[in-house]
PDB file of C-alpha atoms in Angstrom:
ATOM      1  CA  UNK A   1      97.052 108.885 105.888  1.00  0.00           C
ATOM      2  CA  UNK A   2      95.576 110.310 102.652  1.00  0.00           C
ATOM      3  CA  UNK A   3      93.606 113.192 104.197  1.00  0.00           C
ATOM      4  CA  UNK A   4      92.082 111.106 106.623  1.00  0.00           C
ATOM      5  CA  UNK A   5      92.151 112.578 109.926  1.00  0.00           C
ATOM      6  CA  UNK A   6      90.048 111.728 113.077  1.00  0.00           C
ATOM      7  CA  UNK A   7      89.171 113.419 116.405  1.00  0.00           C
ATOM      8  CA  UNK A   8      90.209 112.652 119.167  1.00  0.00           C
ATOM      9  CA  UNK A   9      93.227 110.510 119.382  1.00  0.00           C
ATOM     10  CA  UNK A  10      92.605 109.452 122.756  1.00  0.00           C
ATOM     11  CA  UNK A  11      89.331 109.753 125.020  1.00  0.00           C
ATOM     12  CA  UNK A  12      88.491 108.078 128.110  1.00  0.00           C
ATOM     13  CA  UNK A  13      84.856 108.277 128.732  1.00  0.00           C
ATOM     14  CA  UNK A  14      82.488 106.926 131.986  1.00  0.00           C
ATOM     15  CA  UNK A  15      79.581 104.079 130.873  1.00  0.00           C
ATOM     16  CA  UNK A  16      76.013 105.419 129.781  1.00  0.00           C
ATOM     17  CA  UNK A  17      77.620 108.922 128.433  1.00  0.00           C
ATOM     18  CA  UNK A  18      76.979 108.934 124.893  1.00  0.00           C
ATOM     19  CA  UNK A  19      80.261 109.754 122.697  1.00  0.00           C
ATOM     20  CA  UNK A  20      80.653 110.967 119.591  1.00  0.00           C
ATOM     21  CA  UNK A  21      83.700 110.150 116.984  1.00  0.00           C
ATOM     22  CA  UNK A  22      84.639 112.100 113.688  1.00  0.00           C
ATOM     23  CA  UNK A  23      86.156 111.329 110.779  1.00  0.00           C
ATOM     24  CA  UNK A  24      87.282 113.850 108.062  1.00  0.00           C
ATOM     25  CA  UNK A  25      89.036 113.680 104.707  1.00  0.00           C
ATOM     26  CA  UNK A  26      89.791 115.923 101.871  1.00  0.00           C
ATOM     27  CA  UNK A  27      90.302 113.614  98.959  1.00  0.00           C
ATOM     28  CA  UNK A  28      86.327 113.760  98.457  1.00  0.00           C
ATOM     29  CA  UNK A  29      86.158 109.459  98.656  1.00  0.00           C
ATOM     30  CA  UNK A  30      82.568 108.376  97.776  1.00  0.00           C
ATOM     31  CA  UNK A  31      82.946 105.678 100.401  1.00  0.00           C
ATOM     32  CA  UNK A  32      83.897 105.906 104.197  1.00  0.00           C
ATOM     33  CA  UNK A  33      83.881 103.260 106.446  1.00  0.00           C
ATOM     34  CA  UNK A  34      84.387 102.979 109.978  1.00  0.00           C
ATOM     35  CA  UNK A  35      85.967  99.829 111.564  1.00  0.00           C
ATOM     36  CA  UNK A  36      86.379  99.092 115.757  1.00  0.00           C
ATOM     37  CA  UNK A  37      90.288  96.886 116.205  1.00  0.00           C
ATOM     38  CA  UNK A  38      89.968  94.643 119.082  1.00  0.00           C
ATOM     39  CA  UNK A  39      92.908  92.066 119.935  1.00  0.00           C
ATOM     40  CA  UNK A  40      91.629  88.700 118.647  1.00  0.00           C
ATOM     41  CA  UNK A  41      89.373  90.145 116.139  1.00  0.00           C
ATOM     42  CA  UNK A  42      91.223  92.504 114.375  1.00  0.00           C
ATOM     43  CA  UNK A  43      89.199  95.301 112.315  1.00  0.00           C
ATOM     44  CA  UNK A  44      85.491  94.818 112.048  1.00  0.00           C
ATOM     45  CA  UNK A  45      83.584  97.025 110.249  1.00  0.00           C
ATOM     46  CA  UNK A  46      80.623  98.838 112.265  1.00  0.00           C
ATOM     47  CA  UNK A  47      78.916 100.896 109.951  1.00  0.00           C
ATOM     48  CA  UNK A  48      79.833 102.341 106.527  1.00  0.00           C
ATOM     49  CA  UNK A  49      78.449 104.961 103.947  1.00  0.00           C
ATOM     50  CA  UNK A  50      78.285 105.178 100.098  1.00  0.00           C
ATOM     51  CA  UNK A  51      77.481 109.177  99.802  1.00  0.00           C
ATOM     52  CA  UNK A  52      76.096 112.109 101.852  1.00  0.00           C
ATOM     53  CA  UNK A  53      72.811 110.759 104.308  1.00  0.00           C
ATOM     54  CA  UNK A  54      73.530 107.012 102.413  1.00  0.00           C
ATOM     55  CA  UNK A  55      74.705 104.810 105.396  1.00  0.00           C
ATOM     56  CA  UNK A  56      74.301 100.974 106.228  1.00  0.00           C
ATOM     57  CA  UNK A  57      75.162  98.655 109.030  1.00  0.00           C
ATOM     58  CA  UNK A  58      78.168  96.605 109.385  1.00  0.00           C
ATOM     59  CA  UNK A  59      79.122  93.203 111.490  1.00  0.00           C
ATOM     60  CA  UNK A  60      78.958  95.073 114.693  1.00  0.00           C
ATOM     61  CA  UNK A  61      76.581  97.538 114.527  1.00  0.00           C
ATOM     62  CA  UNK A  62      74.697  97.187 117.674  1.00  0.00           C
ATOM     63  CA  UNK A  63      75.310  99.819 119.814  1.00  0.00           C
ATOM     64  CA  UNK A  64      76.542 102.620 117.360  1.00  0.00           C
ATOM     65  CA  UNK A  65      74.953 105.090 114.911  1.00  0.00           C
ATOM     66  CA  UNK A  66      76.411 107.402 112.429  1.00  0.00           C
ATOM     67  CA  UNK A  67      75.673 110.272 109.984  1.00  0.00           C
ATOM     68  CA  UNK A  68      77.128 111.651 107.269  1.00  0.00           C
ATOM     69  CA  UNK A  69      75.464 115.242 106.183  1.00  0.00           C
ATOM     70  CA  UNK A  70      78.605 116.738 104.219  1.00  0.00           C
ATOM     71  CA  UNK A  71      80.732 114.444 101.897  1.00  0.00           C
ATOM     72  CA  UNK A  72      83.935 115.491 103.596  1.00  0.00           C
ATOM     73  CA  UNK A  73      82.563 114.059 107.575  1.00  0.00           C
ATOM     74  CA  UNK A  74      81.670 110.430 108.849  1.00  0.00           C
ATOM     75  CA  UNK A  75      80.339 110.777 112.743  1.00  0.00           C
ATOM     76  CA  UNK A  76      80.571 107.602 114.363  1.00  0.00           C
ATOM     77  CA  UNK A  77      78.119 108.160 118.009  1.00  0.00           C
ATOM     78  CA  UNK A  78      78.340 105.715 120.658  1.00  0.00           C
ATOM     79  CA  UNK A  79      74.527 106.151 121.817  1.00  0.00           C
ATOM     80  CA  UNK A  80      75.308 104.878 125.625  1.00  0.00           C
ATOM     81  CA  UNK A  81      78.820 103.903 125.921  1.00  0.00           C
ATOM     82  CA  UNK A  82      79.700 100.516 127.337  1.00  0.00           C
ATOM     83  CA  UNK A  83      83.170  99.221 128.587  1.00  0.00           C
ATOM     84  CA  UNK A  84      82.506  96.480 126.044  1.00  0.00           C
ATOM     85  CA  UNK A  85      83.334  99.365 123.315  1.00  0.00           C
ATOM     86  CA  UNK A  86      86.681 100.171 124.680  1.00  0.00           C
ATOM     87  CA  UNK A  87      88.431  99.809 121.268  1.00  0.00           C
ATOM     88  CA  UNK A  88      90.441 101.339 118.959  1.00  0.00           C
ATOM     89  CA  UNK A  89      88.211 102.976 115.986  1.00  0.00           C
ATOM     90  CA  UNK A  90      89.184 103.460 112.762  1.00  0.00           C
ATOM     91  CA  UNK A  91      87.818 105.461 110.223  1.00  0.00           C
ATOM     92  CA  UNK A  92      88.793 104.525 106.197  1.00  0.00           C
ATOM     93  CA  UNK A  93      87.989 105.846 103.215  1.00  0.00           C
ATOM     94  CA  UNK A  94      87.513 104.723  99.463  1.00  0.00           C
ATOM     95  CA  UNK A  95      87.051 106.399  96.225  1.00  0.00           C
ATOM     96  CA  UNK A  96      85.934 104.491  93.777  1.00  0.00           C
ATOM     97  CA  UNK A  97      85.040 100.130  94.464  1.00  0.00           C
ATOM     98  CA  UNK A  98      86.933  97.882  94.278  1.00  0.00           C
ATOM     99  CA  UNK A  99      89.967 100.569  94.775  1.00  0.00           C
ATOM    100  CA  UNK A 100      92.118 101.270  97.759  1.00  0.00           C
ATOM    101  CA  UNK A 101      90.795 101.799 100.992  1.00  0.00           C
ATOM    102  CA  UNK A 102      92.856 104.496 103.226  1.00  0.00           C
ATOM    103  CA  UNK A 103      92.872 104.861 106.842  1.00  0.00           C
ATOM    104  CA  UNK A 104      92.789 107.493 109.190  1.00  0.00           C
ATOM    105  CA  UNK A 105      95.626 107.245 112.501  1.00  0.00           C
ATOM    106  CA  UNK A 106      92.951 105.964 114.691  1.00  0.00           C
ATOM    107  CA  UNK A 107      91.154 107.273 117.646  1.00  0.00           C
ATOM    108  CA  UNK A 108      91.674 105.061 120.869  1.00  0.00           C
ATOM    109  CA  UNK A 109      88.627 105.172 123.234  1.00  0.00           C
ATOM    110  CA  UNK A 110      88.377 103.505 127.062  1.00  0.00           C
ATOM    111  CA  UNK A 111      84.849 103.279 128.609  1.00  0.00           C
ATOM    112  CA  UNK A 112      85.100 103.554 132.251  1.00  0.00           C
TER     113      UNK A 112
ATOM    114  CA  UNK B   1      84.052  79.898 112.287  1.00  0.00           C
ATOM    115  CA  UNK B   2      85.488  83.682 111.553  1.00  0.00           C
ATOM    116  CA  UNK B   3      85.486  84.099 107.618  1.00  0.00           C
ATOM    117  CA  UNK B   4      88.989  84.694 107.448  1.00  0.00           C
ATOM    118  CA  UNK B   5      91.686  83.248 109.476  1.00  0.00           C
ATOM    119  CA  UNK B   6      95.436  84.146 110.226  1.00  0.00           C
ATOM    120  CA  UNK B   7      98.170  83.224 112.515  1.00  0.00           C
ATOM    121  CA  UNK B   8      98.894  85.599 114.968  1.00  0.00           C
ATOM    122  CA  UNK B   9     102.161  84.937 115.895  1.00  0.00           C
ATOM    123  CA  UNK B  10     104.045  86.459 117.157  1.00  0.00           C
ATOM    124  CA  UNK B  11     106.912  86.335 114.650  1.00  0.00           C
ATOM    125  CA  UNK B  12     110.937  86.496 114.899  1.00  0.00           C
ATOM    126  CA  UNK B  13     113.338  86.582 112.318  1.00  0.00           C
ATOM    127  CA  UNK B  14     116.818  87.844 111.742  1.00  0.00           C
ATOM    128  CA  UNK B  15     117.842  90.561 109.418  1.00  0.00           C
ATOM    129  CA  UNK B  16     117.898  89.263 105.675  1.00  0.00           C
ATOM    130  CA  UNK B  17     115.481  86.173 106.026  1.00  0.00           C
ATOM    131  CA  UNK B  18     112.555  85.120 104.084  1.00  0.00           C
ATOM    132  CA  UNK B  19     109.228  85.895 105.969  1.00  0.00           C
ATOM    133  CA  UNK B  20     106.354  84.502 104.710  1.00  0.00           C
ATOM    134  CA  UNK B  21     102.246  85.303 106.069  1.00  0.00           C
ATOM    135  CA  UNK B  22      99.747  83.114 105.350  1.00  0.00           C
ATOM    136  CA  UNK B  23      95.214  83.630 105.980  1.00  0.00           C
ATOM    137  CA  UNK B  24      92.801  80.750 105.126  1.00  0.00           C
ATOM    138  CA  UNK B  25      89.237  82.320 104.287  1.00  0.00           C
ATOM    139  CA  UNK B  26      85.590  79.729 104.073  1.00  0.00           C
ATOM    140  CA  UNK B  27      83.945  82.137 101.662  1.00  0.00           C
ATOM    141  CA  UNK B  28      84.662  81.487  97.998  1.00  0.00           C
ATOM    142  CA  UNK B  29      82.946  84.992  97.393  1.00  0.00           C
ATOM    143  CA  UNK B  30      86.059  86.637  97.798  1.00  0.00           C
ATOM    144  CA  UNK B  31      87.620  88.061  94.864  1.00  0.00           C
ATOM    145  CA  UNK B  32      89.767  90.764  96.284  1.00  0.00           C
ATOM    146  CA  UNK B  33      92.728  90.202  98.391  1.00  0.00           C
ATOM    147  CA  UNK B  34      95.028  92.741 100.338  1.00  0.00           C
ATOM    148  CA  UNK B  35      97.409  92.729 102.443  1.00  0.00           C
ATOM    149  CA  UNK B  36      97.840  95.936 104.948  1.00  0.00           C
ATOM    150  CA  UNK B  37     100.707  96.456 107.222  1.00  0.00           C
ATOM    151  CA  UNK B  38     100.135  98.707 110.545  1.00  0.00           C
ATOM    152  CA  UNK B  39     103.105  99.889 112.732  1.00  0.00           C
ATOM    153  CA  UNK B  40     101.963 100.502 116.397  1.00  0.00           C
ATOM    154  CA  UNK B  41      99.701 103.023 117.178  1.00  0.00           C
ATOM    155  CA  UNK B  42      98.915 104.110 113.351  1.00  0.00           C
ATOM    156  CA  UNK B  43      96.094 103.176 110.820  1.00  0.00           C
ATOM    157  CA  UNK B  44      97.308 100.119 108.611  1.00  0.00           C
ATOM    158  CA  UNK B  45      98.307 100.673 104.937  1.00  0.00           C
ATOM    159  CA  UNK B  46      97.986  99.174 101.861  1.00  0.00           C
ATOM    160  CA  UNK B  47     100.776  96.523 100.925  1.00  0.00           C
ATOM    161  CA  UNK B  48      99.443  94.457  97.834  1.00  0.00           C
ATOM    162  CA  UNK B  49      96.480  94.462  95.936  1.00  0.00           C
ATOM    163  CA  UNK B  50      95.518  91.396  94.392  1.00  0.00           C
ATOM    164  CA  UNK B  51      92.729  90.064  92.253  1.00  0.00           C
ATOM    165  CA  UNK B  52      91.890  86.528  91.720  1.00  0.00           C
ATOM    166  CA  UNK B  53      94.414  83.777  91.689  1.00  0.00           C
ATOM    167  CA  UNK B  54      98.111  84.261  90.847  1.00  0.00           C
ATOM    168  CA  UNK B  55     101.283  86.520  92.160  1.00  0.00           C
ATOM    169  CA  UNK B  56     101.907  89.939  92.586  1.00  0.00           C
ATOM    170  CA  UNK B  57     105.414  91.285  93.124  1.00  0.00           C
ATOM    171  CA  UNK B  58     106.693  94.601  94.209  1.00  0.00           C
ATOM    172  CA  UNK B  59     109.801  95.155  95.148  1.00  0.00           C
ATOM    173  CA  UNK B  60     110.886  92.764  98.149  1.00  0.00           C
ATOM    174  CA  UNK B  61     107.245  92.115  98.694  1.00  0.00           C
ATOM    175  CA  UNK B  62     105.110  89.410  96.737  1.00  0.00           C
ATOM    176  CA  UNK B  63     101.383  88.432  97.435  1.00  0.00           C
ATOM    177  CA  UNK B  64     100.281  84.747  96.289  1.00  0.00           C
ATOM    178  CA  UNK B  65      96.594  83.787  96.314  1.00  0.00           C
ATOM    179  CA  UNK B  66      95.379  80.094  95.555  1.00  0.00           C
ATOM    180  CA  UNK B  67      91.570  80.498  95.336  1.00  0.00           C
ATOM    181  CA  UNK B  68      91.306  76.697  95.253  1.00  0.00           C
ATOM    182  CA  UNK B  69      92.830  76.360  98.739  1.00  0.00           C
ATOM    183  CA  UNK B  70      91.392  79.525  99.812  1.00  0.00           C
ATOM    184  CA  UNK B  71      95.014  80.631 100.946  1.00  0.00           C
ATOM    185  CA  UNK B  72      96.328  83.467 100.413  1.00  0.00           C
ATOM    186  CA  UNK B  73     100.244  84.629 101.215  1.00  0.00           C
ATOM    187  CA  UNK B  74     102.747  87.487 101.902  1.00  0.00           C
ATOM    188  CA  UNK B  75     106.187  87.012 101.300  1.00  0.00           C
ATOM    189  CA  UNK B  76     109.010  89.511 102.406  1.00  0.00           C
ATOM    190  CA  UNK B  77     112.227  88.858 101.288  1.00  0.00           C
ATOM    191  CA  UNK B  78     115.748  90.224 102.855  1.00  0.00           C
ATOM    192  CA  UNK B  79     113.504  91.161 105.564  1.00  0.00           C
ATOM    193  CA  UNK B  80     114.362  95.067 107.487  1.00  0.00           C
ATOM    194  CA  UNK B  81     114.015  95.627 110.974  1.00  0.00           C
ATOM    195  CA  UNK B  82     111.777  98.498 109.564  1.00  0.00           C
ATOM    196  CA  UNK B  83     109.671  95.504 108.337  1.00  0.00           C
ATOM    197  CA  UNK B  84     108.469  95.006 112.061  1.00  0.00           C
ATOM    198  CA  UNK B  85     104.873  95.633 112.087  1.00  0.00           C
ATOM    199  CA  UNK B  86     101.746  93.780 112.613  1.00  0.00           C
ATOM    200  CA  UNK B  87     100.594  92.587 108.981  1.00  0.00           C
ATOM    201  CA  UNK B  88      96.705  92.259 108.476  1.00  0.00           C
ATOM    202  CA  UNK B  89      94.929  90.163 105.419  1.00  0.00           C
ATOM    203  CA  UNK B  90      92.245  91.073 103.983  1.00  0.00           C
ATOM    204  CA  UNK B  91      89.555  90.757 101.253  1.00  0.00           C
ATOM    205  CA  UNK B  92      86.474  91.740  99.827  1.00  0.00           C
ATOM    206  CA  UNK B  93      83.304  90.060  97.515  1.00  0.00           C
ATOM    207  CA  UNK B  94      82.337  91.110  94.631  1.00  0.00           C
ATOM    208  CA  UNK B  95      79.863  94.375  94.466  1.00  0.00           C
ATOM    209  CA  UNK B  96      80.822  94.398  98.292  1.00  0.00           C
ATOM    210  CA  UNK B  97      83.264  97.047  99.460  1.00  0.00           C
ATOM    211  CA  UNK B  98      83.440  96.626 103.582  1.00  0.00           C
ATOM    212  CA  UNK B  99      86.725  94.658 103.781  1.00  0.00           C
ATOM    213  CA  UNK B 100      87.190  91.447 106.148  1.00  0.00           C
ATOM    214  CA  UNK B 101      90.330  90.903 108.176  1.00  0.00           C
ATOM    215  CA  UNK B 102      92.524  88.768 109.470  1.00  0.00           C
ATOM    216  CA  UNK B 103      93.424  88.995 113.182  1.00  0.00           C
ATOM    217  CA  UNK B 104      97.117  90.166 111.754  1.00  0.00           C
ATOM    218  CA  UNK B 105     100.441  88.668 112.461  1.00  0.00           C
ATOM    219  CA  UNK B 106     103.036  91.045 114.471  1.00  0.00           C
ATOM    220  CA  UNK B 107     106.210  90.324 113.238  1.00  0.00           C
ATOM    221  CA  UNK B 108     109.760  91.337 114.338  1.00  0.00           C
ATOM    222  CA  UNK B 109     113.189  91.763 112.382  1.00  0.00           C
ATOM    223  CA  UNK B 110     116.223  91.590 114.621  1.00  0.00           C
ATOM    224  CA  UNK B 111     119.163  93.136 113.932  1.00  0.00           C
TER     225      UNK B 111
END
């Protein structure tokens, strides 16, 4: 997993409660991403970030915001969650571009 | 129409035969071309890495891209039942670096 580890592995959560996911890695990776796997869809990226407080929306933003205030964390926040973002996230991570992207084990989230 | 495009099976083979992946992508923007492989339950992992048109082989795996048929391929030869995984494409644009994947293909080797 390269470093990459996320928390929690598994949450369950009730709709409208707003949720909070975290990345962290050690390999100090300019880039980190954070992708929701869905079947039919497979990863889609949500939001992404290119350095400390530098951040930018993905394909499926709507819904989610993130932060990154230390090089080393990626917080992915589910604002009000709905059962539509029952998923499994994953959080990746990149050093330079156009390099290898690692991934973290994934955290697997039902909204109930 | 979904930028990239792959079959998701699933697929069966026996021990020892020739597997082969494909993904169509409408976007001639892509430049960069991967192919991950995730076991269930874990985060996928890089495969191949693959720029442009043209094969890349490594070990029992080789990638094949043809840019002008916006296809790209895995093949696995004398495939392992520790081959069975779900097998995800993906790709990038140039001065881009969020990735776009393929639905994956889950593929089984039987003993």
């Amino acid at each position: 997993d390269a470093g990459i580890t996320q928390s929690p592995r598994h949450k369950v959560t009730e709709t409208g409660t707003p949720v909070t996911l975290r990345c962290h890695q050690t390999e100090n990776h300019r880039y980190m991403y954070w992708y929701r796997q869905d079947p039919g869809h497979g990863l889609r990226l949500i939001h992404y970030s290119y350095g400390v407080k530098d951040t930018d929306k993905g394909e499926v933003s709507d819904g989610y915001s993130v932060s990154r205030s230390k090089t080393e964390d990626f917080l992915l926040t589910l604002e009000s969650a709905t059962s539509s973002q029952t998923s499994v996230y994953f959080c990746a991570a990149q050093d330079l571009e156009n390099t290898e992207a690692f991934f973290g084990q994934g955290t697997r989230l039902t909204v109930v | 129409q979904k930028e990239v495009e792959q079959d998701p099976g699933p697929l069966s083979v026996p021990e020892g035969a020739i597997v082969s992946l494909n993904c169509t992508y409408s976007n001639s923007a892509f430049q960069y071309f991967m192919w991950y492989r995730q076991y269930s339950r874990k985060g996928p992992e890089l495969l191949m890495y693959t720029y442009s048109s043209g094969n890349k082989e490594d070990g029992r795996f080789t990638a094949q891209v043809d840019k002008s048929s916006k296809y790209i391929s895995l093949f696995i030869r004398d495939s392992q039942p520790s081959d069975s995984a779900t097998y995800l494409c993906a790709m990038r644009k140039t001065g881009a670096n969020n990735l776009f994947f393929g639905t994956g293909t889950r593929l089984t080797v039987i003993p």
